[in-house]
Amino acid sequence: QVQLVESGGGLVQAGGSLRLSCAASGRPERTYRMAWFRQAPGKEREFVAYIGWTGSRTYYSDSVLGRFTISMNNAKNTLYLQMDSLRPEDTAVYYCALSTVIANTVARAMTANNYDYWGQGTQVTVSS
């Protein structure tokens, strides 16, 4: 069974930075892709970024492009999200996710329903 544990969330002022981590354990049948999603109170869960298992392919939502960077250290089984120039609208619970199936399109790769394993989430709060 796969386990994902996020850490690194907190309270930060607008314009500041945070670095989230996701430690993975267990052995999935396949690991094709990992991603970050976020969910604000009363809103739907939304895609933030994903990275292919080889690390050679990444994709970001328009709202975070140029400000966030997704990366992974395969040797450490850890996924990261570096968040810079944070804005109040970035406030949400951030979730790490892993997919065991191939995504034939970018649209599928950024859809929450296509991810099999999820972490418990870590809170990020950005104040003005």
CSV table of C-alpha atoms in Angstrom, one decimal:
chain,number,residue,atom,x,y,z
A,1,GLN,CA,0.0,0.0,0.0
A,2,VAL,CA,1.3,3.5,-0.9
A,3,GLN,CA,1.5,6.2,1.7
A,4,LEU,CA,2.0,9.9,1.0
A,5,VAL,CA,2.8,12.4,3.7
A,6,GLU,CA,2.9,16.2,3.1
A,7,SER,CA,4.8,18.7,5.2
A,8,GLY,CA,6.0,22.3,5.0
A,9,GLY,CA,2.8,24.3,5.1
A,10,GLY,CA,2.3,27.3,7.2
A,11,LEU,CA,1.4,31.0,7.5
A,12,VAL,CA,3.3,33.5,5.2
A,13,GLN,CA,2.8,37.1,4.1
A,14,ALA,CA,2.0,37.9,0.5
A,15,GLY,CA,5.2,37.9,-1.6
A,16,GLY,CA,6.8,35.3,0.6
A,17,SER,CA,7.9,31.7,-0.1
A,18,LEU,CA,7.2,28.2,1.2
A,19,ARG,CA,8.6,24.8,0.2
A,20,LEU,CA,6.3,21.8,0.5
A,21,SER,CA,7.5,18.2,0.7
A,22,CYS,CA,5.7,14.9,0.1
A,23,ALA,CA,7.4,11.7,1.3
A,24,ALA,CA,6.3,8.5,-0.4
A,25,SER,CA,6.5,5.0,0.9
A,26,GLY,CA,5.2,1.6,-0.1
A,27,ARG,CA,5.4,0.1,-3.6
A,28,PRO,CA,2.8,0.9,-6.2
A,29,GLU,CA,2.3,-1.3,-9.2
A,30,ARG,CA,3.3,1.6,-11.4
A,31,THR,CA,4.3,5.2,-10.8
A,32,TYR,CA,3.8,7.3,-13.9
A,33,ARG,CA,3.2,10.7,-12.5
A,34,MET,CA,2.9,12.7,-9.3
A,35,ALA,CA,1.1,15.9,-8.8
A,36,TRP,CA,0.0,18.7,-6.4
A,37,PHE,CA,-3.6,19.7,-6.0
A,38,ARG,CA,-5.1,22.3,-3.7
A,39,GLN,CA,-8.5,23.0,-2.2
A,40,ALA,CA,-9.8,26.1,-0.5
A,41,PRO,CA,-12.8,26.0,1.9
A,42,GLY,CA,-16.1,25.7,0.0
A,43,LYS,CA,-14.3,25.3,-3.4
A,44,GLU,CA,-13.6,22.3,-5.6
A,45,ARG,CA,-10.2,20.7,-5.6
A,46,GLU,CA,-8.0,22.2,-8.3
A,47,PHE,CA,-4.9,21.1,-10.1
A,48,VAL,CA,-1.6,22.9,-9.4
A,49,ALA,CA,1.2,21.0,-11.1
A,50,TYR,CA,2.4,17.5,-12.1
A,51,ILE,CA,5.7,15.8,-12.9
A,52,GLY,CA,6.4,12.6,-14.8
A,53,TRP,CA,8.3,9.9,-13.0
A,54,THR,CA,11.4,10.5,-15.0
A,55,GLY,CA,11.3,14.2,-14.1
A,56,SER,CA,11.6,15.2,-17.7
A,57,ARG,CA,8.0,16.5,-18.1
A,58,THR,CA,6.2,19.0,-16.0
A,59,TYR,CA,3.0,21.0,-16.3
A,60,TYR,CA,1.5,23.9,-14.3
A,61,SER,CA,-1.8,25.5,-14.0
A,62,ASP,CA,-2.0,29.1,-15.4
A,63,SER,CA,-2.5,30.5,-11.9
A,64,VAL,CA,0.9,29.3,-10.6
A,65,LEU,CA,3.0,29.2,-13.8
A,66,GLY,CA,6.2,31.2,-13.2
A,67,ARG,CA,5.8,31.3,-9.4
A,68,PHE,CA,5.7,27.6,-8.4
A,69,THR,CA,8.2,24.8,-9.2
A,70,ILE,CA,7.5,21.1,-8.9
A,71,SER,CA,10.5,18.7,-8.6
A,72,MET,CA,11.3,15.2,-7.2
A,73,ASN,CA,14.2,13.4,-5.8
A,74,ASN,CA,13.7,9.7,-6.8
A,75,ALA,CA,16.5,8.5,-4.6
A,76,LYS,CA,14.8,10.0,-1.5
A,77,ASN,CA,11.3,9.1,-2.8
A,78,THR,CA,10.3,12.7,-2.2
A,79,LEU,CA,8.2,15.2,-4.2
A,80,TYR,CA,8.6,19.0,-3.7
A,81,LEU,CA,6.7,22.2,-4.5
A,82,GLN,CA,8.6,25.4,-4.3
A,83,MET,CA,6.2,28.3,-4.0
A,84,ASP,CA,7.4,31.9,-4.5
A,85,SER,CA,5.6,35.2,-4.8
A,86,LEU,CA,2.7,33.8,-2.8
A,87,ARG,CA,-0.7,35.5,-3.0
A,88,PRO,CA,-3.7,35.4,-0.7
A,89,GLU,CA,-5.6,33.5,-3.4
A,90,ASP,CA,-3.0,30.7,-3.0
A,91,THR,CA,-4.5,29.9,0.5
A,92,ALA,CA,-5.7,26.3,0.5
A,93,VAL,CA,-4.9,22.8,1.7
A,94,TYR,CA,-2.3,21.4,-0.6
A,95,TYR,CA,-2.4,17.6,-1.4
A,96,CYS,CA,0.2,15.3,-2.9
A,97,ALA,CA,-1.1,12.7,-5.3
A,98,LEU,CA,0.3,9.7,-7.3
A,99,SER,CA,-1.1,8.1,-10.5
A,100,THR,CA,-0.4,4.4,-11.5
A,101,VAL,CA,-1.8,4.8,-15.0
A,102,ILE,CA,-0.7,6.5,-18.2
A,103,ALA,CA,-2.2,9.8,-19.0
A,104,ASN,CA,-2.8,10.0,-22.8
A,105,THR,CA,-3.5,13.8,-22.6
A,106,VAL,CA,-2.5,16.7,-20.5
A,107,ALA,CA,-6.2,17.1,-19.6
A,108,ARG,CA,-6.3,13.6,-18.1
A,109,ALA,CA,-3.0,14.2,-16.2
A,110,MET,CA,-4.4,17.2,-14.5
A,111,THR,CA,-7.7,15.6,-13.4
A,112,ALA,CA,-8.0,14.6,-9.8
A,113,ASN,CA,-10.1,11.5,-10.6
A,114,ASN,CA,-7.1,9.9,-12.4
A,115,TYR,CA,-4.9,9.8,-9.3
A,116,ASP,CA,-5.0,6.7,-7.1
A,117,TYR,CA,-3.2,7.7,-3.9
A,118,TRP,CA,-3.4,10.9,-1.9
A,119,GLY,CA,-1.7,12.4,1.1
A,120,GLN,CA,-3.5,14.0,4.1
A,121,GLY,CA,-2.8,17.6,3.0
A,122,THR,CA,-0.9,20.5,4.5
A,123,GLN,CA,-2.4,23.9,5.1
A,124,VAL,CA,-0.9,27.0,3.3
A,125,THR,CA,-2.2,30.4,4.4
A,126,VAL,CA,-1.1,33.6,2.8
A,127,SER,CA,-2.0,37.0,4.4
A,128,SER,CA,-2.1,40.4,2.8
